[in-house]
CSV table of C-alpha atoms and ligand atoms in Angstrom, one decimal:
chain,number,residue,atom,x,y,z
A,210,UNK,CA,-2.8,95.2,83.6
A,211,UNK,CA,-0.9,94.6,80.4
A,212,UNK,CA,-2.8,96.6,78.2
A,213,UNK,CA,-0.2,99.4,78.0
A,214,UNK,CA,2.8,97.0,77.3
A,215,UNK,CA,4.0,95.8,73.7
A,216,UNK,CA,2.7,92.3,73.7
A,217,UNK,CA,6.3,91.0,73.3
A,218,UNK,CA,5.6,88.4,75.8
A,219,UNK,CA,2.6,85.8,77.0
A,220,UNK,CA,3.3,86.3,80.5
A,221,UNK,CA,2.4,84.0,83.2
A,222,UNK,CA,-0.4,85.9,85.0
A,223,UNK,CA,1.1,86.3,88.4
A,224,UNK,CA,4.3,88.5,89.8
A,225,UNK,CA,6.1,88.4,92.8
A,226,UNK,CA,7.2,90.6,95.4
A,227,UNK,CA,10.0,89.6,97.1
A,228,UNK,CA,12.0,86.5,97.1
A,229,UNK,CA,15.0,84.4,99.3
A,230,UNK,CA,17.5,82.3,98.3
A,231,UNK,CA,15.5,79.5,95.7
A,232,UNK,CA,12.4,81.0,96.6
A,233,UNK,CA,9.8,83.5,95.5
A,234,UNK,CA,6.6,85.1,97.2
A,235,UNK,CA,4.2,86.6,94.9
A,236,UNK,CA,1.8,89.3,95.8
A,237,UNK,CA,-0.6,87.4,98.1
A,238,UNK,CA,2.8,85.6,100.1
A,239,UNK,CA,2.3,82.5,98.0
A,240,UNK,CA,6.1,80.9,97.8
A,241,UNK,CA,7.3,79.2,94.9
A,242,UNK,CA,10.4,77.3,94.5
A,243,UNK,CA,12.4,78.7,91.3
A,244,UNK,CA,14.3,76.2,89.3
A,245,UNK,CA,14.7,79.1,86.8
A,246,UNK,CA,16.3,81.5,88.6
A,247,UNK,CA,15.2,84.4,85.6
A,248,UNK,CA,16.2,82.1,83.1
A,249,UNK,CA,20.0,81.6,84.2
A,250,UNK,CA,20.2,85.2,85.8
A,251,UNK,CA,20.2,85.2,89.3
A,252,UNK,CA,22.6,82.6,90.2
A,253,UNK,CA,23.2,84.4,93.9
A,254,UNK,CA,19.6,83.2,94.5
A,255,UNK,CA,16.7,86.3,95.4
A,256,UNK,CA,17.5,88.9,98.4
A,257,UNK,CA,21.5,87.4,98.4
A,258,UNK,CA,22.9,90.5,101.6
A,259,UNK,CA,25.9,90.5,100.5
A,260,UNK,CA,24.9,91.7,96.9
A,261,UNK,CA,22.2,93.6,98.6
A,262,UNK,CA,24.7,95.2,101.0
A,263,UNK,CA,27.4,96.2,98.1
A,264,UNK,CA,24.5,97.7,95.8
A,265,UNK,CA,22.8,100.0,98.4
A,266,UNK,CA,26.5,101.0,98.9
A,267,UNK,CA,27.5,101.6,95.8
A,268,UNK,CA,24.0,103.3,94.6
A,269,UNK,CA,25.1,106.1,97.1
A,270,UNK,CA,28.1,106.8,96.0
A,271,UNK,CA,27.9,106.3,92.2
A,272,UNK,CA,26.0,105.1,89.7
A,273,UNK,CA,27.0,106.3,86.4
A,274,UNK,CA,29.5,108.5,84.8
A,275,UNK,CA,30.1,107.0,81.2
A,276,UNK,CA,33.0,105.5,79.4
A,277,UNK,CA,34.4,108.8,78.7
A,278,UNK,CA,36.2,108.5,82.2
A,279,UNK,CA,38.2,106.0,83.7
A,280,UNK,CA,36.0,103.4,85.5
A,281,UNK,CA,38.3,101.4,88.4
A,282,UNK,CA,35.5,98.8,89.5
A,283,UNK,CA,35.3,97.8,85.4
A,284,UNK,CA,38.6,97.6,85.5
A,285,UNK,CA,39.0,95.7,88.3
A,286,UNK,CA,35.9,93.2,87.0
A,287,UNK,CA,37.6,93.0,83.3
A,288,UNK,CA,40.9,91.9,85.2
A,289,UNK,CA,39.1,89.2,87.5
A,290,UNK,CA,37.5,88.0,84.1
A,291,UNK,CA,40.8,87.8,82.8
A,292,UNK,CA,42.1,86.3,85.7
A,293,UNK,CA,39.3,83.4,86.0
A,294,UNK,CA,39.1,83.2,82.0
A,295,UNK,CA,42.7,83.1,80.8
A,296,UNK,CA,41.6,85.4,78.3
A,297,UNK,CA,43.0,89.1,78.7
A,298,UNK,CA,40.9,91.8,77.4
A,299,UNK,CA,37.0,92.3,77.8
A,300,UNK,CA,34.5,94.9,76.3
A,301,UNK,CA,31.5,95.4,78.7
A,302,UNK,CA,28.0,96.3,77.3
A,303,UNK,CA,24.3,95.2,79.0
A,304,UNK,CA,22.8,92.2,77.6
A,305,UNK,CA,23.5,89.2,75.8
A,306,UNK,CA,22.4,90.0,72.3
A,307,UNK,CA,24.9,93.2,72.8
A,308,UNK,CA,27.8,90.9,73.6
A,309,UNK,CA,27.3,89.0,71.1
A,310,UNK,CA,26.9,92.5,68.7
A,311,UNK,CA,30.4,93.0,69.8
A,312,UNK,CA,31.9,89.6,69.0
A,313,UNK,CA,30.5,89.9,65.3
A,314,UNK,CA,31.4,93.2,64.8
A,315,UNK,CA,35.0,92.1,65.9
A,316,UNK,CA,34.9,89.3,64.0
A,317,UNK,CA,34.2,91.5,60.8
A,318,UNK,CA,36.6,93.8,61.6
A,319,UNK,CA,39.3,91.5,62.1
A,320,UNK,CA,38.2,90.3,58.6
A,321,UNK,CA,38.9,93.6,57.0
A,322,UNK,CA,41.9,94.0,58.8
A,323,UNK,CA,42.9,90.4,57.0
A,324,UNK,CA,42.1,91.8,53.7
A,325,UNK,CA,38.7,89.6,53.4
A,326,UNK,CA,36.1,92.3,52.5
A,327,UNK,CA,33.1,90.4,53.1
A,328,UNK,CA,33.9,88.2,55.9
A,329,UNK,CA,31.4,85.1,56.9
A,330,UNK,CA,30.8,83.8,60.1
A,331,UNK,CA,30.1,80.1,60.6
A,332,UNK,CA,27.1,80.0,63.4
A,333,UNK,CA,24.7,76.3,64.0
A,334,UNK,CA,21.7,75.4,63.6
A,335,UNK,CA,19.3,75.7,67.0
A,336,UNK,CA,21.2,78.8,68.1
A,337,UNK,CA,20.3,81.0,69.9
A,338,UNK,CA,22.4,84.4,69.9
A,339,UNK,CA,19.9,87.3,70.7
A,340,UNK,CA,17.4,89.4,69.4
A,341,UNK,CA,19.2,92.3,67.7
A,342,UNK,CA,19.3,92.2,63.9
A,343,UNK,CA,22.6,90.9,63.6
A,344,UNK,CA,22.0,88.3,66.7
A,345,UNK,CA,18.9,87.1,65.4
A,346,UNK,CA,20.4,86.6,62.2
A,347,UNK,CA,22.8,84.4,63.5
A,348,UNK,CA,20.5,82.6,65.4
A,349,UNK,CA,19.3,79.4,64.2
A,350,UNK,CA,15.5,79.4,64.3
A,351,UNK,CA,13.2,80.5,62.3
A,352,UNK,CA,10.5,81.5,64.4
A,353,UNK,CA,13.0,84.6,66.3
A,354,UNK,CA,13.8,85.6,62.7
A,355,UNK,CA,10.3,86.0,60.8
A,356,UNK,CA,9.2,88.4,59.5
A,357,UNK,CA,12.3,90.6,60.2
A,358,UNK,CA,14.1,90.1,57.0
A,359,UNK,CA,15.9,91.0,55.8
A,360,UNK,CA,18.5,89.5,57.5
A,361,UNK,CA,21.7,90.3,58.4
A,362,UNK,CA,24.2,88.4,55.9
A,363,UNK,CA,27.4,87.0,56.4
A,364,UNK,CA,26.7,84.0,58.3
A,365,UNK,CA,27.1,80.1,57.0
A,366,UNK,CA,24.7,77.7,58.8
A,367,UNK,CA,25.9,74.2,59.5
A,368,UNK,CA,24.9,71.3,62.5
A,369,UNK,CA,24.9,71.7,65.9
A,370,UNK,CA,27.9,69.2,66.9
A,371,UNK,CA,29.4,68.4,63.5
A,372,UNK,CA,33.2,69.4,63.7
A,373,UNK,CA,33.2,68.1,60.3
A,374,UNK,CA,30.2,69.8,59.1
A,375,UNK,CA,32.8,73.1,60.0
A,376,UNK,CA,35.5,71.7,58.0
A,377,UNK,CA,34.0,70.7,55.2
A,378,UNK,CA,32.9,74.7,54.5
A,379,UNK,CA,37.3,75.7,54.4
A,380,UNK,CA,37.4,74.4,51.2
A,381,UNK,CA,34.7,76.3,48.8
A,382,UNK,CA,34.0,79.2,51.4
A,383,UNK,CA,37.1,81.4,51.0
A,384,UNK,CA,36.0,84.5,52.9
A,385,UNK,CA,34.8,82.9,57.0
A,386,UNK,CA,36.6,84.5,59.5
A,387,UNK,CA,35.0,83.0,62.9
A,388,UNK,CA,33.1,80.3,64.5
A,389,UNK,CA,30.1,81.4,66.8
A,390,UNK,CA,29.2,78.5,68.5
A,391,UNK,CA,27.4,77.9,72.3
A,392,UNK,CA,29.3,75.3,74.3
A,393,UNK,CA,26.1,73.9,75.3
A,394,UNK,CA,22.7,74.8,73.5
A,395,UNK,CA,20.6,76.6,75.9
A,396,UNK,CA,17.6,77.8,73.8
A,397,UNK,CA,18.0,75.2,71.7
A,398,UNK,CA,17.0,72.1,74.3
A,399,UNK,CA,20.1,72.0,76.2
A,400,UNK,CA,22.0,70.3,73.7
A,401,UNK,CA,25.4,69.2,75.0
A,402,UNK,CA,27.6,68.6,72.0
A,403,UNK,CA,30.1,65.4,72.2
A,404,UNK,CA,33.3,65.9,74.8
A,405,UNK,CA,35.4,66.7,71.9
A,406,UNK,CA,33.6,68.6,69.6
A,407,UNK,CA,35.1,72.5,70.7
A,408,UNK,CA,38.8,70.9,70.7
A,409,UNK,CA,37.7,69.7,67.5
A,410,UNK,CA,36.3,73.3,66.5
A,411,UNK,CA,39.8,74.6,68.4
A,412,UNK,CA,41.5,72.7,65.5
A,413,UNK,CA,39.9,73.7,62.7
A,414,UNK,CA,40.2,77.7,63.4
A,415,UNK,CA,43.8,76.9,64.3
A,416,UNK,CA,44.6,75.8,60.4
A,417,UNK,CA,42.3,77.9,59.0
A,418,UNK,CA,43.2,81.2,61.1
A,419,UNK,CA,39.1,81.7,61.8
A,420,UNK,CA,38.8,83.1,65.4
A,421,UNK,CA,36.8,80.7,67.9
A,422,UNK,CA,34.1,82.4,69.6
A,423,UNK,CA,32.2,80.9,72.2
A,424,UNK,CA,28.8,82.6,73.1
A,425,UNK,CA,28.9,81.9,76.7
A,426,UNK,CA,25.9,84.2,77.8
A,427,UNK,CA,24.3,81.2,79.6
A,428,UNK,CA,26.8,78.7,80.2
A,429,UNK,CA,28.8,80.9,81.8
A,430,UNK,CA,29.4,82.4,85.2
A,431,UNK,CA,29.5,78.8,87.5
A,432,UNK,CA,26.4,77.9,85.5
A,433,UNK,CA,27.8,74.4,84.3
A,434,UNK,CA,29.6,73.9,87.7
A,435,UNK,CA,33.2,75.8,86.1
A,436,UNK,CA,33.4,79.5,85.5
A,437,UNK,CA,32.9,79.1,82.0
A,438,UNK,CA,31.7,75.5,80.3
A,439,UNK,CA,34.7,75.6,78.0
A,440,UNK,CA,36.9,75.0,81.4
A,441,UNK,CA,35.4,71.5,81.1
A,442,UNK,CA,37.8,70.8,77.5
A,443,UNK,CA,40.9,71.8,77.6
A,444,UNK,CA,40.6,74.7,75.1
A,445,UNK,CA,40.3,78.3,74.9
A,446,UNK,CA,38.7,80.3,72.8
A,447,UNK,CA,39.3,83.9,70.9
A,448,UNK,CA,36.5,85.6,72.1
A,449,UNK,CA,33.6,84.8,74.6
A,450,UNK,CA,30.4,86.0,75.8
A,451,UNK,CA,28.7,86.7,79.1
A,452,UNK,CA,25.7,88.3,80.4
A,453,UNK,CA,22.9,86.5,82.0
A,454,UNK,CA,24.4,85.1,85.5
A,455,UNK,CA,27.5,87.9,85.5
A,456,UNK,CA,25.3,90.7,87.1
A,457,UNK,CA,22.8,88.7,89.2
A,458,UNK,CA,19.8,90.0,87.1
A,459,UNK,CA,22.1,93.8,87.7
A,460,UNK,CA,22.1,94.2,83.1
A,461,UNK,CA,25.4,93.6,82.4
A,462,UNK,CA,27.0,91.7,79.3
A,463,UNK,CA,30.6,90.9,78.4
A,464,UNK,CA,32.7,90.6,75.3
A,465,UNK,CA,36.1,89.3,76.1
A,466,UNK,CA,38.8,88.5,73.8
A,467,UNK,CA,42.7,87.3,73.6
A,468,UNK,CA,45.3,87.3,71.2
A,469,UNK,CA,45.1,89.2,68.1
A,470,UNK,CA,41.5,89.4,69.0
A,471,UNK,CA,41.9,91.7,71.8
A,472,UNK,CA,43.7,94.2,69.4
A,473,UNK,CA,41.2,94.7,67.3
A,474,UNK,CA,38.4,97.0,68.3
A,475,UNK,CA,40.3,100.8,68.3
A,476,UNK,CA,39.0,104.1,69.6
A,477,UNK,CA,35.4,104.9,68.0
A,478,UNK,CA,35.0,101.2,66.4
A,479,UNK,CA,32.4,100.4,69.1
A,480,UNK,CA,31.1,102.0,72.5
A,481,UNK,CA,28.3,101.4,74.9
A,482,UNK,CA,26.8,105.1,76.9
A,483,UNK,CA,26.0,102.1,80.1
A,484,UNK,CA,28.3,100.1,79.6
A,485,UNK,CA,30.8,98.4,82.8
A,486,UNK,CA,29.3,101.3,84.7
A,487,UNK,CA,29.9,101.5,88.3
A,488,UNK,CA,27.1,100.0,89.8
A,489,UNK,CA,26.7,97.1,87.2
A,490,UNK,CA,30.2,96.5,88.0
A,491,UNK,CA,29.8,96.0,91.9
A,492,UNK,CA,26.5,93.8,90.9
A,493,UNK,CA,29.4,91.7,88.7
A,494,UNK,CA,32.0,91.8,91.0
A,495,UNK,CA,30.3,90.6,94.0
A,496,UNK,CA,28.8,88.1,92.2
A,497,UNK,CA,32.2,86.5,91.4
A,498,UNK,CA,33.4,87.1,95.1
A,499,UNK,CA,30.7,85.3,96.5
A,500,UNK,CA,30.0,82.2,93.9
A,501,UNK,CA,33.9,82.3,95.2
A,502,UNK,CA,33.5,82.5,99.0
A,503,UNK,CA,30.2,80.2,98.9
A,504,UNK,CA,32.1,77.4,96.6
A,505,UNK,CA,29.1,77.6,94.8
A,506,UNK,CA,31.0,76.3,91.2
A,507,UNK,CA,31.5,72.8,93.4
A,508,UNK,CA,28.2,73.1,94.5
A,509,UNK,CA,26.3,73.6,91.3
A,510,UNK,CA,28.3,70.6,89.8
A,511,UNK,CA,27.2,68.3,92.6
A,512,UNK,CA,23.6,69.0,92.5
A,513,UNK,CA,23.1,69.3,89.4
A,514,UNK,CA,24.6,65.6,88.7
A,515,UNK,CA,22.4,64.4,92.0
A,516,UNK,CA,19.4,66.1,89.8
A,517,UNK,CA,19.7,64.4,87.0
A,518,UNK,CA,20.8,60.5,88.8
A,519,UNK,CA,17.7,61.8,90.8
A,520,UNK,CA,15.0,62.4,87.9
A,521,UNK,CA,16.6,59.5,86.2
A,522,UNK,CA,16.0,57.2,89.0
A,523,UNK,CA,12.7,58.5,89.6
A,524,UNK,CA,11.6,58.3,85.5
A,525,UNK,CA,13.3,55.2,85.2
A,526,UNK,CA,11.6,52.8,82.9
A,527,UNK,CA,9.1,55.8,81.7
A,528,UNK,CA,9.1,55.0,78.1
A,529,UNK,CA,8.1,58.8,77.3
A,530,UNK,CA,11.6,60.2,78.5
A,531,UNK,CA,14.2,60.4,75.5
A,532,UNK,CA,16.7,61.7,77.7
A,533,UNK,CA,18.0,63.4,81.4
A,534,UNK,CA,21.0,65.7,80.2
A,535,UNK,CA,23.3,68.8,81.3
A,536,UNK,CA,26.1,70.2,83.2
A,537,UNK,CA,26.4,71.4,86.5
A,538,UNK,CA,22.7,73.0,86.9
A,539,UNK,CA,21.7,73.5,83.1
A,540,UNK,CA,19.5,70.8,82.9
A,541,UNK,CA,17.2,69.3,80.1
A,542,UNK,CA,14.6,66.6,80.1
A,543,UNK,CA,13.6,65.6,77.0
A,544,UNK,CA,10.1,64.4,76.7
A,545,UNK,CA,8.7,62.6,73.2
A,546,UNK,CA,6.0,65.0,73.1
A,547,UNK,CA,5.3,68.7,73.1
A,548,UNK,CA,5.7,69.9,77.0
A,549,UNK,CA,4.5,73.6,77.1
A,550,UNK,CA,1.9,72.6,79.3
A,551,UNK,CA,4.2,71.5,82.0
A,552,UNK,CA,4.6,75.0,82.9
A,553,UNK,CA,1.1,75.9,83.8
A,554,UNK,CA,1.0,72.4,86.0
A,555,UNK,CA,4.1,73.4,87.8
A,556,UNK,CA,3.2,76.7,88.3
A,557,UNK,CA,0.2,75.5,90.0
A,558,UNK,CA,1.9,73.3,92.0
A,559,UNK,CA,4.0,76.3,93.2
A,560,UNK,CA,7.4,75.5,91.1
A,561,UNK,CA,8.7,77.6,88.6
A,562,UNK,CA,10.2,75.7,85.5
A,563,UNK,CA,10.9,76.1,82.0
A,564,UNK,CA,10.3,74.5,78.5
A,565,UNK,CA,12.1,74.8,75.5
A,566,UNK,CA,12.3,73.4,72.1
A,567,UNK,CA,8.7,72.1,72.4
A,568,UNK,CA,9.8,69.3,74.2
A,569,UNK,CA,12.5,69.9,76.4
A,570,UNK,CA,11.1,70.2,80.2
A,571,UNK,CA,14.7,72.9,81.4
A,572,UNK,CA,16.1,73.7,84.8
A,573,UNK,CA,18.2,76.7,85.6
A,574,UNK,CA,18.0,76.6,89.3
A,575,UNK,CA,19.9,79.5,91.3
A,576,UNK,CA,23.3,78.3,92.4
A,577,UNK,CA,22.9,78.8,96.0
A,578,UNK,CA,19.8,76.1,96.0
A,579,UNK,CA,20.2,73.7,98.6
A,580,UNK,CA,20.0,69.8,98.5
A,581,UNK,CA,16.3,69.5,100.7
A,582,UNK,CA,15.3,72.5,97.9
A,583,UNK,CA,16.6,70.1,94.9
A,584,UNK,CA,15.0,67.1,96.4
A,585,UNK,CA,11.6,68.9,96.7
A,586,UNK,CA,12.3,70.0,92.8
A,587,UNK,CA,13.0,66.2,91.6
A,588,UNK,CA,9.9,64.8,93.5
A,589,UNK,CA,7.4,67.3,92.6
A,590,UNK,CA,9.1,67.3,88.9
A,591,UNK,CA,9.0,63.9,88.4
A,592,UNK,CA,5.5,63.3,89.7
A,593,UNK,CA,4.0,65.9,87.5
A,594,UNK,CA,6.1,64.6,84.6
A,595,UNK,CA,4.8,61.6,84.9
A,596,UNK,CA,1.0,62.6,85.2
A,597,UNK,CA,1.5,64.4,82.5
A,598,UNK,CA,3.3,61.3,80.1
A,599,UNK,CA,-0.1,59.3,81.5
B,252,PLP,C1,19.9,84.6,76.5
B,252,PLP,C2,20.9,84.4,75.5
B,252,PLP,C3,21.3,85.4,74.6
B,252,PLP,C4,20.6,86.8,74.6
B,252,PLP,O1,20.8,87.5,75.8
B,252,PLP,P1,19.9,88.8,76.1
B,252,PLP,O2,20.5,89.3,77.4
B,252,PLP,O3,18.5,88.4,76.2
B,252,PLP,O4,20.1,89.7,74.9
B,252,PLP,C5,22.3,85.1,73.8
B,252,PLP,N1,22.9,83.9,73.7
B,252,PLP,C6,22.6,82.9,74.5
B,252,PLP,C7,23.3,81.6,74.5
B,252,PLP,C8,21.5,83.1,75.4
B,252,PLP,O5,21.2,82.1,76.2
């Protein structure tokens, strides 16, 4: 029953028990194939031993003992970060929306520190950047922010894409500071921007001294087939975000930062009580040992691009697809119609997908599915898809 639950979500009415690699059982031992993986979470797949192994380990010999202490497994995760980021300091916290806190707050503190007393961040339409206050309020859709102004200020809204759009703003807005931008829309209909566009965005806070900040929360982590989707440019930015895939569904988020950036935030300027605690740590760390020791960044580049040549091949011709898009295994499918319903029909037929945007049909699948699992995905997918186009 959900009677005693805040009615935050309309929940699909079934829940599962236990799962294994791309799969999930549910309470009666029906099995599901997840192309969701917990929307971008659990990239390691369900049951994965060797995370299960380094937890049960870990919860026995420590969970917790706050940021007042020295902490050697964040450590060690903030220097692999480093290591795999090029970036070289990070601030750990446990979600999304709370890395992204952390990058704004930076941001406006960095302002100050430049003399710019009311600083303004320049954030895109179709965001999507949490569901905090100051997340939401950066966050390009109306429907998260209703009815909770009033908002958060300091942000300027401009196109998803437009490097111009950006530049244009230098000239009359005197007092932006940074650029919060996703790589890659998630939320937003996995909307992949043109190759150029964050070299572009590179440029621009380079001549204006804004810092680039890349909300990587679901891009990131192997997600696109690199560590982090800006590893497919040629750029790095000032700041990025992680959380969903870092902990393997373990809450963890990330806030990591280089340059002048990473000076910024002193003692008692911002803190987390959980934060890059011990046990979230391991979940972290052996996550990036084993998307390491599996190869699974190579792997989620290669079928992802076989699942979309795949669905395009099998779509081909079908006049209601507007387009087959996304990197390494963050996948859209844009439909000409709303889509919603596709969920119920592929819940039915035992598959576990997302929509978003109305009418974008979008796979997450768990890194570590394998190529009979994808195939199964594409030819159930693309049958109901086209049922449901008629
Ligand atoms: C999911 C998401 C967030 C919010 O993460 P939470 O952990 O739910 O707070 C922020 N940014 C992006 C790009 C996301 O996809």
């Amino acid at each position: 029953m959900t009677e005693f639950l805040m009615q935050t979500y309309a929940r699909q009415p079934i829940a599962f028990e236990r799962g294994e690699g791309a799969w999930l059982f549910d309470v009666n031992g029906e099995k599901y194939l997840d192309a969701l993986a917990g929307i971008a979470v659990n990239g390691l797949g369900h049951g994965h031993p060797r995370l299960a192994k380094a937890l049960c380990e870990q919860a026995g010999r420590l969970i917790h003992t706050s940021n007042l202490y020295r902490i050697p497994l964040q450590e060690a995760l903030a220097e692999r970060l480093c290591q795999l980021s090029g970036l070289s300091r990070a601030f750990f916290c446990n979600s999304g929306a709370e890395a992204n806190e952390a990058a704004i707050k930076l941001a406006r503190l960095h302002g100050h520190h430049q003399g710019v007393d009311n600083p303004a961040i320049v954030v895109m339409e179709k965001s999507f950047h949490g569901r905090t206050m100051a997340t939401l309020s950066a966050t390009g859709n109306r429907k998260v922010q209703a009815g909770f102004e009033p908002l958060v200020s300091g942000f300027v809204r401009v196109p998803f894409g437009s490097a111009d759009a950006v530049a244009a703003l230098a000239s009359h807005h005197k007092n932006i500071v940074a650029v919060l931008v996703e790589p890659y829309q998630g939320e937003g209909g996995v909307q992949i921007p043109q190759l150029d566009y964050l070299v572009q965005l590179r440029r621009i806070c380079d001549e204006q001294g804004w810092l680039l900040m890349l909300d990587e929360v679901q891009t990131g982590v192997g997600r696109t087939g690199k560590w982090f989707a800006f590893q497919h440019t040629g750029m790095m930015p000032d700041v990025m975000t992680l959380a969903k895939g870092l902990g393997s569904g373990v809450p963890i988020g990330a806030c990591l930062a280089r340059g002048v950036a990473a000076e910024t935030f002193t003692p008692g300027k911002h803190g987390s009580t959980f934060g890059g605690g011990p046990f979230a740590c391991t979940a972290a760390l052996t996550t990036l040992e084993v998307m390491e020791s599996e190869g699974l960044l190579a792997h989620a580049d290669q079928l992802g691009a076989f699942i979309r040549a795949d669905l395009a091949e099998r779509l081909r011709g079908n006049p209601g697809i507007v387009e087959i898009r996304g990197q390494g295994l963050m996948i859209g499918i844009e439909l000409d119609r709303p889509c919603a319903d596709l969920v119920k029909i592929a819940l039915a037929e035992k598959l576990l997908i997302n929509v978003t945007n109305d009418n974008v049909v979008r796979l997450l699948p768990p890194l570590v599915m394998k190529q009979e699992e994808a195939e199964l995905l594409t030819e159930t997918l693309a049958r109901l898809i086209s049922a449901f186009l008629g």
